[in-house]
Coordinates of C-alpha atoms and ligand atoms in Angstrom, one line a residue:
Chain A
X1 CA 29.8 -25.0 15.8
X2 CA 27.1 -26.8 14.0
X3 CA 24.5 -25.2 16.5
X4 CA 26.1 -21.8 16.0
X5 CA 26.1 -22.2 11.6
X6 CA 22.7 -23.5 11.9
X7 CA 21.2 -20.4 13.9
X8 CA 23.2 -18.1 11.9
X9 CA 21.7 -19.3 8.8
X10 CA 18.4 -19.6 10.5
X11 CA 18.4 -16.0 11.1
X12 CA 19.8 -15.1 7.8
X13 CA 17.1 -16.8 6.1
X14 CA 14.3 -15.0 8.6
X15 CA 16.0 -11.7 7.7
X16 CA 15.4 -12.7 4.2
X17 CA 11.8 -14.0 4.4
X18 CA 11.0 -10.4 6.0
X19 CA 12.9 -8.6 3.1
X20 CA 11.4 -10.7 0.3
X21 CA 8.2 -10.5 1.5
X22 CA 8.6 -6.7 1.9
X23 CA 9.5 -6.2 -1.8
X24 CA 7.1 -8.5 -2.9
X25 CA 4.3 -6.7 -0.9
X26 CA 5.3 -3.7 -3.0
X27 CA 4.2 -5.3 -5.7
X28 CA 1.1 -7.1 -4.5
X29 CA -0.1 -3.8 -3.1
X30 CA -0.1 -2.0 -6.4
X31 CA -1.6 -5.4 -7.9
X32 CA -4.3 -5.9 -5.6
X33 CA -5.4 -2.5 -5.3
X34 CA -5.7 -2.2 -9.0
X35 CA -7.7 -5.3 -9.7
X36 CA -10.2 -4.3 -7.0
X37 CA -10.5 -1.2 -8.3
X38 CA -11.0 -1.9 -11.8
X39 CA -7.6 -0.7 -13.0
X40 CA -4.6 -3.1 -14.1
X41 CA -1.9 -1.6 -12.2
X42 CA 1.8 -1.1 -12.6
X43 CA 3.1 -3.5 -15.6
X44 CA 5.3 -1.5 -17.9
X45 CA 8.8 -2.8 -16.3
X46 CA 10.0 -5.5 -18.6
X47 CA 13.1 -7.3 -19.4
X48 CA 13.8 -7.9 -23.1
X49 CA 9.8 -6.9 -23.7
X50 CA 8.9 -9.7 -21.2
X51 CA 6.3 -8.3 -18.6
X52 CA 5.1 -11.2 -16.5
X53 CA 2.2 -9.1 -15.0
X54 CA 4.2 -6.7 -13.6
X55 CA 6.4 -8.8 -11.7
X56 CA 9.7 -7.0 -12.7
X57 CA 8.4 -3.7 -10.6
X58 CA 10.1 -5.7 -7.5
X59 CA 13.1 -5.2 -9.1
X60 CA 12.6 -1.9 -10.7
X61 CA 11.3 -0.2 -7.8
X62 CA 14.7 -0.3 -5.9
X63 CA 16.6 0.7 -8.5
X64 CA 14.9 3.8 -8.8
X65 CA 15.1 4.3 -5.4
X66 CA 18.5 3.7 -4.9
X67 CA 19.6 5.7 -7.8
X68 CA 17.5 8.6 -6.9
X69 CA 19.3 11.6 -5.1
X70 CA 19.5 11.3 -1.5
X71 CA 18.6 14.7 -0.2
X72 CA 19.3 16.1 3.3
X73 CA 17.8 19.2 3.9
X74 CA 19.3 22.1 5.1
X75 CA 18.9 22.2 9.4
X76 CA 18.3 18.6 10.1
X77 CA 20.1 16.8 13.0
X78 CA 22.4 15.0 10.2
X79 CA 23.3 11.9 12.8
X80 CA 19.7 11.3 13.6
X81 CA 18.3 12.0 10.3
X82 CA 20.9 9.2 9.1
X83 CA 20.1 6.9 11.7
X84 CA 16.2 6.9 11.8
X85 CA 15.4 4.5 8.6
X86 CA 18.1 2.3 10.0
X87 CA 16.6 2.3 13.5
X88 CA 12.8 2.1 11.9
X89 CA 13.7 -1.0 9.7
X90 CA 16.3 -2.9 11.8
X91 CA 14.1 -3.6 14.7
X92 CA 10.7 -5.0 13.0
X93 CA 13.5 -7.0 11.0
X94 CA 14.9 -8.6 14.2
X95 CA 11.5 -9.7 15.3
X96 CA 11.1 -12.1 12.5
X97 CA 14.1 -14.3 14.0
X98 CA 11.8 -15.0 16.9
X99 CA 9.0 -16.9 15.2
X100 CA 8.8 -20.7 14.6
X101 CA 8.9 -21.2 10.8
X102 CA 8.5 -25.0 11.7
X103 CA 8.5 -27.3 14.4
X104 CA 11.7 -30.1 14.8
X105 CA 12.9 -32.2 12.7
X106 CA 15.1 -35.6 12.6
X107 CA 17.8 -35.6 10.0
X108 CA 21.4 -37.0 10.2
X109 CA 20.7 -38.5 13.3
X110 CA 20.2 -35.1 14.9
X111 CA 17.0 -32.7 15.8
X112 CA 16.9 -29.4 13.9
X113 CA 14.6 -26.7 15.3
X114 CA 13.2 -24.5 12.5
X115 CA 12.9 -21.6 15.0
X116 CA 16.0 -19.1 14.4
X117 CA 15.8 -18.0 18.0
X118 CA 14.5 -20.5 20.3
X119 CA 13.5 -18.5 23.4
X120 CA 11.2 -19.0 26.3
X121 CA 10.2 -15.7 26.3
X122 CA 10.0 -15.4 22.1
X123 CA 6.6 -13.1 22.2
X124 CA 8.0 -11.1 24.7
X125 CA 11.1 -10.4 22.0
X126 CA 9.1 -10.0 19.3
X127 CA 6.6 -7.3 21.2
X128 CA 9.6 -5.4 22.3
X129 CA 11.3 -5.1 19.0
X130 CA 8.0 -3.8 17.6
X131 CA 7.9 -1.7 20.2
X132 CA 11.4 -0.3 19.6
X133 CA 10.6 0.5 16.1
X134 CA 8.8 3.3 17.0
X135 CA 12.0 5.1 18.0
X136 CA 12.8 5.6 14.3
X137 CA 9.7 7.1 13.6
X138 CA 9.8 9.6 16.5
X139 CA 13.6 10.3 15.6
X140 CA 12.8 11.1 12.1
X141 CA 10.0 13.6 13.0
X142 CA 12.8 15.1 15.9
X143 CA 15.8 15.4 13.0
X144 CA 13.7 16.8 10.3
X145 CA 13.5 20.2 11.5
X146 CA 10.2 20.3 9.8
X147 CA 6.7 20.7 12.1
X148 CA 4.9 18.2 9.8
X149 CA 7.7 15.7 10.5
X150 CA 7.7 16.5 14.0
X151 CA 3.6 16.0 14.1
X152 CA 4.1 13.0 12.5
X153 CA 6.4 11.5 14.9
X154 CA 4.2 12.8 17.8
X155 CA 1.2 11.1 16.2
X156 CA 3.5 7.9 15.9
X157 CA 4.5 8.1 19.3
X158 CA 0.9 8.1 20.8
X159 CA -0.5 5.6 18.5
X160 CA 1.9 3.1 19.2
X161 CA 2.0 3.5 22.8
X162 CA -1.9 3.2 22.7
X163 CA -1.7 0.2 20.1
X164 CA 1.3 -1.4 21.8
X165 CA -0.9 -1.8 25.1
X166 CA -3.9 -2.8 23.2
X167 CA -2.1 -5.7 21.3
X168 CA -0.7 -7.5 24.5
X169 CA -4.2 -7.2 26.0
X170 CA -5.8 -8.9 22.7
X171 CA -3.0 -11.4 23.2
X172 CA -3.5 -12.1 26.7
X173 CA -6.4 -14.7 26.6
X174 CA -4.8 -16.7 24.1
X175 CA -1.7 -17.0 25.6
X176 CA -3.3 -17.9 28.9
X177 CA -4.6 -20.9 27.1
X178 CA -1.2 -21.6 25.9
X179 CA 0.3 -20.9 29.1
X180 CA 3.8 -19.8 28.0
X181 CA 5.2 -17.2 26.2
X182 CA 7.4 -19.5 23.9
X183 CA 5.9 -19.0 20.5
X184 CA 7.2 -22.7 19.6
X185 CA 5.1 -24.0 22.5
X186 CA 2.0 -22.3 21.5
X187 CA 1.9 -23.7 18.4
X188 CA 2.9 -27.0 19.9
X189 CA -0.3 -26.4 22.2
X190 CA -2.4 -25.6 19.0
X191 CA -1.8 -28.9 17.2
X192 CA -4.2 -30.8 19.6
X193 CA -7.7 -31.1 18.2
X194 CA -10.9 -30.2 19.5
X195 CA -13.1 -33.2 19.7
X196 CA -10.8 -35.1 17.3
X197 CA -12.3 -32.6 14.1
X198 CA -11.7 -29.2 14.5
X199 CA -7.9 -27.9 15.1
X200 CA -7.6 -26.1 18.4
X201 CA -6.1 -23.1 16.7
X202 CA -6.2 -19.7 18.4
X203 CA -8.7 -18.3 16.2
X204 CA -10.9 -20.9 16.9
X205 CA -11.0 -20.7 20.5
X206 CA -10.4 -16.9 21.0
X207 CA -12.3 -15.7 17.9
X208 CA -12.9 -12.0 20.0
X209 CA -9.0 -12.2 20.7
X210 CA -8.4 -12.8 17.2
X211 CA -10.3 -9.8 15.7
X212 CA -9.0 -7.6 18.0
X213 CA -5.5 -8.5 17.6
X214 CA -5.7 -7.9 13.8
X215 CA -7.2 -4.4 14.5
X216 CA -4.5 -3.4 17.0
X217 CA -1.8 -5.0 14.5
X218 CA -3.0 -3.3 11.8
X219 CA -2.7 0.2 13.7
X220 CA 0.6 -1.1 14.9
X221 CA 1.9 -0.9 11.1
X222 CA 0.8 2.5 10.7
X223 CA -1.0 1.9 7.3
X224 CA -4.5 2.9 6.2
X225 CA -6.9 3.0 8.4
X226 CA -4.5 3.6 10.8
X227 CA -1.8 5.8 8.8
X228 CA -1.9 9.1 10.7
X229 CA 1.6 9.6 11.3
X230 CA 2.1 9.7 7.4
X231 CA -1.4 11.1 6.5
X232 CA -0.7 12.1 2.7
X233 CA -3.7 14.1 2.5
X234 CA -3.0 16.3 6.0
X235 CA 0.6 16.2 7.1
X236 CA 2.7 14.0 5.0
X237 CA 4.1 12.8 8.1
X238 CA 7.6 11.7 9.7
X239 CA 9.2 11.0 6.8
X240 CA 8.6 14.3 4.7
X241 CA 12.0 15.2 4.5
X242 CA 13.4 12.0 3.4
X243 CA 14.2 10.7 0.0
X244 CA 15.8 8.2 -2.1
X245 CA 16.0 5.0 -0.3
X246 CA 16.0 6.4 3.0
X247 CA 12.3 6.7 2.2
X248 CA 12.3 3.8 0.9
X249 CA 13.3 2.3 4.0
X250 CA 10.6 4.0 6.1
X251 CA 7.9 2.4 3.0
X252 CA 9.5 -1.1 4.0
X253 CA 8.9 -0.7 7.5
X254 CA 5.3 -0.6 7.0
X255 CA 5.5 -3.5 5.3
X256 CA 8.0 -5.7 7.4
X257 CA 5.5 -4.6 10.3
X258 CA 2.8 -5.9 8.5
X259 CA 4.7 -9.3 8.0
X260 CA 5.2 -9.2 11.6
X261 CA 1.4 -8.9 12.2
X262 CA 1.0 -11.8 9.9
X263 CA 3.4 -13.9 11.4
X264 CA 2.3 -13.2 14.8
X265 CA -1.2 -14.0 13.5
X266 CA -0.3 -17.0 12.1
X267 CA 1.6 -18.3 15.2
X268 CA -0.8 -17.8 17.8
X269 CA -4.3 -17.9 15.9
X270 CA -3.4 -19.7 12.8
X271 CA -1.8 -22.7 14.6
X272 CA 1.6 -21.8 13.2
X273 CA 3.2 -24.4 10.9
X274 CA 0.4 -27.1 12.3
X275 CA -1.3 -28.6 9.0
X276 CA -4.4 -30.3 10.3
X277 CA -4.6 -34.1 10.2
X278 CA -1.1 -34.3 9.0
X279 CA 0.6 -36.7 11.2
X280 CA 4.2 -36.0 12.8
X281 CA 5.9 -39.0 11.0
X282 CA 3.7 -38.9 7.7
X283 CA 6.8 -38.8 5.5
X284 CA 9.0 -41.8 7.3
X285 CA 8.0 -44.0 4.3
X286 CA 10.4 -41.9 2.6
X287 CA 13.4 -43.0 4.3
X288 CA 15.4 -41.0 7.0
X289 CA 17.3 -39.0 4.2
X290 CA 14.0 -37.8 2.8
X291 CA 11.7 -37.6 5.7
X292 CA 13.0 -34.7 7.7
X293 CA 13.8 -32.3 4.6
X294 CA 10.0 -33.0 3.2
X295 CA 8.4 -32.3 6.8
X296 CA 10.6 -29.2 7.1
X297 CA 9.4 -27.8 4.0
X298 CA 5.8 -28.6 4.6
X299 CA 5.7 -26.8 7.9
X300 CA 7.4 -23.9 6.6
X301 CA 5.1 -24.0 3.2
X302 CA 2.3 -23.9 5.8
X303 CA 3.2 -21.1 7.7
X304 CA 4.1 -19.3 4.6
X305 CA 0.4 -19.9 3.4
X306 CA -0.9 -18.7 6.5
X307 CA 1.2 -15.4 6.4
X308 CA 0.1 -15.1 2.8
X309 CA -3.3 -15.5 4.2
X310 CA -3.2 -12.8 6.6
X311 CA -1.2 -10.4 4.5
X312 CA -4.1 -10.6 1.5
X313 CA -6.6 -9.8 4.3
X314 CA -4.9 -7.0 5.9
X315 CA -3.8 -5.6 2.3
X316 CA -7.8 -5.6 1.2
X317 CA -8.8 -4.1 4.2
X318 CA -5.7 -1.3 3.5
X319 CA -7.5 -0.4 0.3
X320 CA -11.2 -0.6 1.7
X321 CA -11.4 1.7 4.8
X322 CA -10.6 5.5 5.0
X323 CA -8.2 6.8 7.7
X324 CA -9.8 7.4 11.2
X325 CA -9.6 11.0 12.6
X326 CA -6.9 10.8 15.5
X327 CA -9.3 10.8 18.3
X328 CA -11.5 8.3 17.2
X329 CA -8.0 6.3 16.7
X330 CA -7.3 6.6 20.5
X331 CA -11.0 6.0 21.3
X332 CA -10.9 3.0 19.7
X333 CA -7.8 1.8 21.1
X334 CA -8.2 3.0 24.6
X335 CA -11.6 3.1 25.2
X336 CA -13.0 0.1 23.1
X337 CA -10.1 -2.7 22.2
X338 CA -8.4 -2.5 25.6
X339 CA -11.6 -2.8 27.8
X340 CA -12.9 -5.5 25.3
X341 CA -9.5 -7.6 25.3
X342 CA -9.4 -7.3 29.1
X343 CA -12.8 -8.5 29.3
X344 CA -11.8 -11.2 26.8
X345 CA -9.1 -12.3 29.0
X346 CA -10.9 -12.5 32.2
X347 CA -13.5 -14.5 30.7
X348 CA -10.8 -16.9 29.0
X349 CA -9.4 -17.2 32.7
X350 CA -12.6 -18.1 34.1
X351 CA -13.6 -20.8 31.9
X352 CA -10.0 -22.0 31.9
X353 CA -10.3 -22.2 35.9
X354 CA -13.9 -24.0 35.5
X355 CA -12.8 -26.1 32.9
X356 CA -9.7 -27.2 35.3
X357 CA -11.6 -27.5 38.4
X358 CA -14.4 -29.9 36.7
X359 CA -11.7 -31.9 35.3
X360 CA -12.6 -31.4 31.7
X361 CA -10.6 -30.5 28.9
X362 CA -12.7 -30.6 25.5
X363 CA -9.2 -30.6 23.4
X364 CA -7.7 -33.8 23.3
Chain B
X1 CA -37.8 39.4 3.0
X2 CA -38.4 36.6 5.1
X3 CA -35.7 34.4 5.8
X4 CA -36.2 30.6 4.6
X5 CA -34.7 27.9 6.9
X6 CA -34.4 24.7 5.6
X7 CA -33.8 22.0 8.7
X8 CA -31.3 19.4 7.8
X9 CA -31.5 16.5 10.1
X10 CA -28.5 14.9 10.8
X11 CA -28.2 11.0 9.5
X12 CA -29.1 8.9 12.6
X13 CA -26.6 6.1 12.9
X14 CA -27.7 3.1 14.9
X15 CA -26.0 1.0 17.1
X16 CA -25.0 -1.5 13.8
X17 CA -23.3 1.4 11.8
X18 CA -21.8 2.8 15.1
X19 CA -20.1 -0.3 16.1
X20 CA -18.7 -0.4 12.7
X21 CA -17.6 -3.9 12.3
X22 CA -20.4 -4.8 10.2
X23 CA -19.9 -1.8 8.3
X24 CA -16.2 -2.9 7.5
X25 CA -17.3 -6.1 6.5
X26 CA -19.9 -4.7 4.0
X27 CA -17.3 -2.8 2.6
X28 CA -14.8 -5.6 2.3
X29 CA -17.5 -7.4 0.7
X30 CA -17.6 -5.3 -1.8
X31 CA -14.1 -4.8 -2.5
X32 CA -13.7 -8.5 -2.3
X33 CA -16.2 -9.1 -4.9
X34 CA -14.6 -6.6 -7.4
X35 CA -11.1 -8.2 -6.7
X36 CA -12.3 -11.8 -7.3
X37 CA -14.8 -11.2 -10.3
X38 CA -12.1 -8.8 -12.2
X39 CA -9.3 -12.1 -11.1
X40 CA -11.7 -14.1 -12.3
X41 CA -11.8 -11.8 -16.1
X42 CA -8.4 -11.6 -16.3
X43 CA -7.9 -15.2 -15.9
X44 CA -10.4 -15.7 -18.6
X45 CA -8.5 -13.4 -21.0
X46 CA -5.4 -15.2 -20.5
X47 CA -6.9 -18.4 -20.8
X48 CA -8.6 -17.2 -24.4
X49 CA -12.1 -17.2 -23.3
X50 CA -14.3 -14.4 -24.0
X51 CA -15.7 -12.4 -21.0
X52 CA -16.0 -9.1 -20.0
X53 CA -12.9 -6.7 -19.4
X54 CA -11.1 -7.0 -15.8
X55 CA -10.6 -3.6 -16.2
X56 CA -11.2 0.1 -17.8
X57 CA -7.9 0.8 -18.5
X58 CA -6.5 2.5 -21.3
X59 CA -3.4 1.4 -22.4
X60 CA -2.3 4.9 -23.6
X61 CA 0.4 4.9 -26.3
X62 CA -0.3 1.5 -27.7
X63 CA -4.1 1.6 -27.6
X64 CA -5.2 5.2 -27.5
X65 CA -8.7 6.1 -26.4
X66 CA -11.2 7.4 -28.7
X67 CA -11.9 10.7 -29.1
X68 CA -15.2 12.5 -29.0
X69 CA -16.1 14.7 -32.0
X70 CA -15.3 18.1 -30.2
X71 CA -12.5 17.1 -28.0
X72 CA -10.1 20.2 -28.1
X73 CA -6.6 18.9 -29.0
X74 CA -3.7 20.3 -30.5
X75 CA -4.1 23.4 -32.8
X76 CA -3.4 24.2 -36.3
X77 CA -3.5 27.2 -38.1
X78 CA -5.4 26.7 -41.6
X79 CA -4.1 27.8 -45.0
X80 CA -5.7 29.3 -47.8
X81 CA -6.1 28.4 -51.2
X82 CA -2.7 29.7 -52.0
X83 CA -1.2 28.1 -48.9
X84 CA -0.4 31.2 -47.3
X85 CA -1.7 31.3 -43.8
X86 CA -5.2 32.6 -43.0
X87 CA -4.1 34.6 -39.8
X88 CA -4.3 38.3 -40.2
X89 CA -2.6 38.9 -37.1
X90 CA -5.5 40.5 -35.5
X91 CA -4.2 39.5 -31.8
X92 CA -7.5 38.5 -30.8
X93 CA -6.6 35.1 -29.8
X94 CA -3.3 36.4 -27.9
X95 CA -5.7 38.9 -26.2
X96 CA -8.4 36.4 -24.8
X97 CA -5.6 33.4 -24.0
X98 CA -6.2 33.2 -20.3
X99 CA -2.5 31.2 -20.3
X100 CA -0.9 34.3 -22.2
X101 CA 0.9 31.5 -24.3
X102 CA 0.3 32.7 -27.8
X103 CA 2.7 35.3 -29.0
X104 CA 2.0 37.1 -32.7
X105 CA 4.3 39.5 -34.4
X106 CA 2.4 41.1 -37.2
X107 CA 3.7 42.7 -40.5
X108 CA 2.3 44.4 -43.6
X109 CA 0.6 41.9 -45.8
X110 CA 1.8 41.9 -49.7
X111 CA -1.8 41.3 -50.6
X112 CA -3.7 44.6 -51.4
X113 CA -7.0 43.3 -49.8
X114 CA -5.1 41.8 -47.0
X115 CA -3.9 44.5 -44.1
X116 CA -1.9 42.5 -41.7
X117 CA -0.1 39.1 -42.0
X118 CA 1.6 37.0 -39.3
X119 CA 5.7 37.4 -39.0
X120 CA 5.8 34.9 -36.1
X121 CA 3.1 32.8 -34.5
X122 CA 4.4 30.7 -31.4
X123 CA 1.9 29.1 -29.1
X124 CA 3.7 27.5 -26.1
X125 CA 2.1 24.0 -25.7
X126 CA 3.5 23.9 -22.0
X127 CA 1.7 26.8 -21.0
X128 CA -2.0 26.4 -22.9
X129 CA -4.7 24.9 -21.0
X130 CA -6.6 24.0 -24.0
X131 CA -9.7 26.1 -23.2
X132 CA -10.2 26.8 -26.8
X133 CA -10.9 30.6 -26.5
X134 CA -8.3 31.2 -29.3
X135 CA -10.5 29.1 -31.6
X136 CA -13.8 31.0 -30.6
X137 CA -12.1 34.2 -30.7
X138 CA -10.7 34.0 -34.6
X139 CA -12.9 36.1 -36.8
X140 CA -11.3 34.5 -39.8
X141 CA -11.3 31.0 -38.8
X142 CA -7.8 30.6 -39.0
X143 CA -7.0 28.6 -36.1
X144 CA -8.5 25.2 -35.2
X145 CA -7.8 22.4 -32.2
X146 CA -9.0 19.5 -34.1
X147 CA -6.0 17.6 -34.7
X148 CA -6.8 15.0 -32.6
X149 CA -3.0 15.0 -31.5
X150 CA -2.6 14.4 -27.8
X151 CA 1.4 13.5 -28.6
X152 CA 3.1 16.8 -28.0
X153 CA 5.1 16.3 -24.7
X154 CA 8.9 17.0 -25.4
X155 CA 12.1 16.8 -23.5
X156 CA 12.3 20.5 -22.5
X157 CA 10.4 23.3 -22.7
X158 CA 11.6 25.3 -25.4
X159 CA 10.7 22.6 -27.8
X160 CA 7.0 22.7 -26.2
X161 CA 6.7 26.4 -28.1
X162 CA 5.3 25.7 -31.7
X163 CA 6.1 28.1 -34.4
X164 CA 3.8 29.0 -37.2
X165 CA 5.7 26.8 -39.7
X166 CA 5.1 23.7 -37.5
X167 CA 1.5 24.8 -36.5
X168 CA 1.0 24.7 -40.6
X169 CA 2.0 21.4 -40.9
X170 CA -1.3 19.8 -41.2
X171 CA -3.2 22.9 -42.1
Ligands
LIG1 S1 -6.5 26.9 -26.0 FE1 -6.8 28.5 -24.4 S2 -5.0 28.6 -23.8 FE2 -4.5 27.0 -25.5 S3 -3.8 28.7 -26.7 FE3 -6.2 28.8 -26.9 S4 -6.7 30.2 -25.7 FE4 -4.6 30.1 -25.1
LIG2 S1 -7.4 35.3 -33.9 FE1 -7.3 34.2 -35.9 S2 -6.7 36.2 -37.6 FE2 -6.5 37.3 -35.3 S3 -4.0 36.4 -34.9 FE3 -5.5 34.8 -34.0 S4 -5.3 33.3 -35.5 FE4 -4.7 35.3 -36.6

């Protein structure tokens, strides 16, 4: 019973994590682009004259989206038209339940895991959920009764298929090191140290894989420079026939997918919740009642900070690069990232084999 | 006549450009530099330290922009020394207006030396493209666009139409 409640609470917290990040990112997106373009950015929403650098736009945006007219054009397929935003947003949100937001802490004589869904195939779950999200895009394009929408949906489908393959391939090298599809075990593996000074994080041991993963991950989120399904200046895209909060849900999907990619990067390449040089029993001096919760807070904070860092970089990339052409996009995926990722995987496998056969392991 | 041909060489892209990673990093360098420099300036301004402004944004209604001396702004109709409008209803401005947003009806003027005057004079500021042609066309310098007033928006199209009385307010 406690286990069930704890799991439900954790899943709820994971969904909240995603939704709050998405709302916050809406603000970050505007402000970060503004500051780097010598502008000020949205700063008009105020409560009783209080503006707090435009933070109230986080509240103002959804109010606006919810109160706008939800216009359904004539000729759409109503069931699919209504379902598409939910499909698009729902699956990436579910993926967030599979991440280890922290390790295991001792509290009240029990050990509590901070991973909502403790699955031995957590990574497959995440990739599957992200891949399912594409159905929302295709469904929206198909249901819209609009050529632009359909084109956007088709572009989205071919882009996601290409980069879904690439994403898995870029992760292969790291997974070969960790020897498990369990995300918690991947983090546990990364808590060791190389020669006692450098944390054995994926980004250190798999730099090529990390960079390729970030590129493929950005492509998967359908954001600039890979925003071809919704290229505003050419076809507007799969959500051209949507308005109000349904449109807002598509916008949120992109942000949630960014969060998922950032969580993946943090978990597999940046050591997840691991804080270097912080021993597991660092807080045992606080006594049994406080040590566990304190450790849990530090773990979650560390994970969140890493996610924030990746999101910051992704956001900066989004506001720096122009959009690719579609043939360039597919070339980049199939002809460049995929071979490089496979080469990276083969090299990793060879190195691990040599290390095993010589009986050395540089990390302890 | 001989045809002159100017050969245009395609820009060479070396490997470093073609790989794109270096170029991406260069671009990110520029945007990150702007980001952190501006962030520092904003922080300095918040802390009360004097620094260069972190943004070029004009906070419009509170802090209106300085207009150039020749800026074309909302129209006005000038008055004669007796207070009546200078306009002689020649319709030159109405004729030249590319947006066709001036509508004038003329009537006989009671003064002997002046033939006509405007009975009604309306400018639809919602249609006006602020080209200034009307000012150039007017033979008696009756219309000018030098009020410096940009605050003309209204809640409906009807109220965007200014009549003679309103236009003469600051004449
Ligand atoms: S400024 Fe140009 S568009 Fe406006 S009223 Fe005068 S002539 Fe017409
Ligand atoms: S051109 Fe001048 S005088 Fe003629 S109608 Fe226009 S404002 Fe009046």
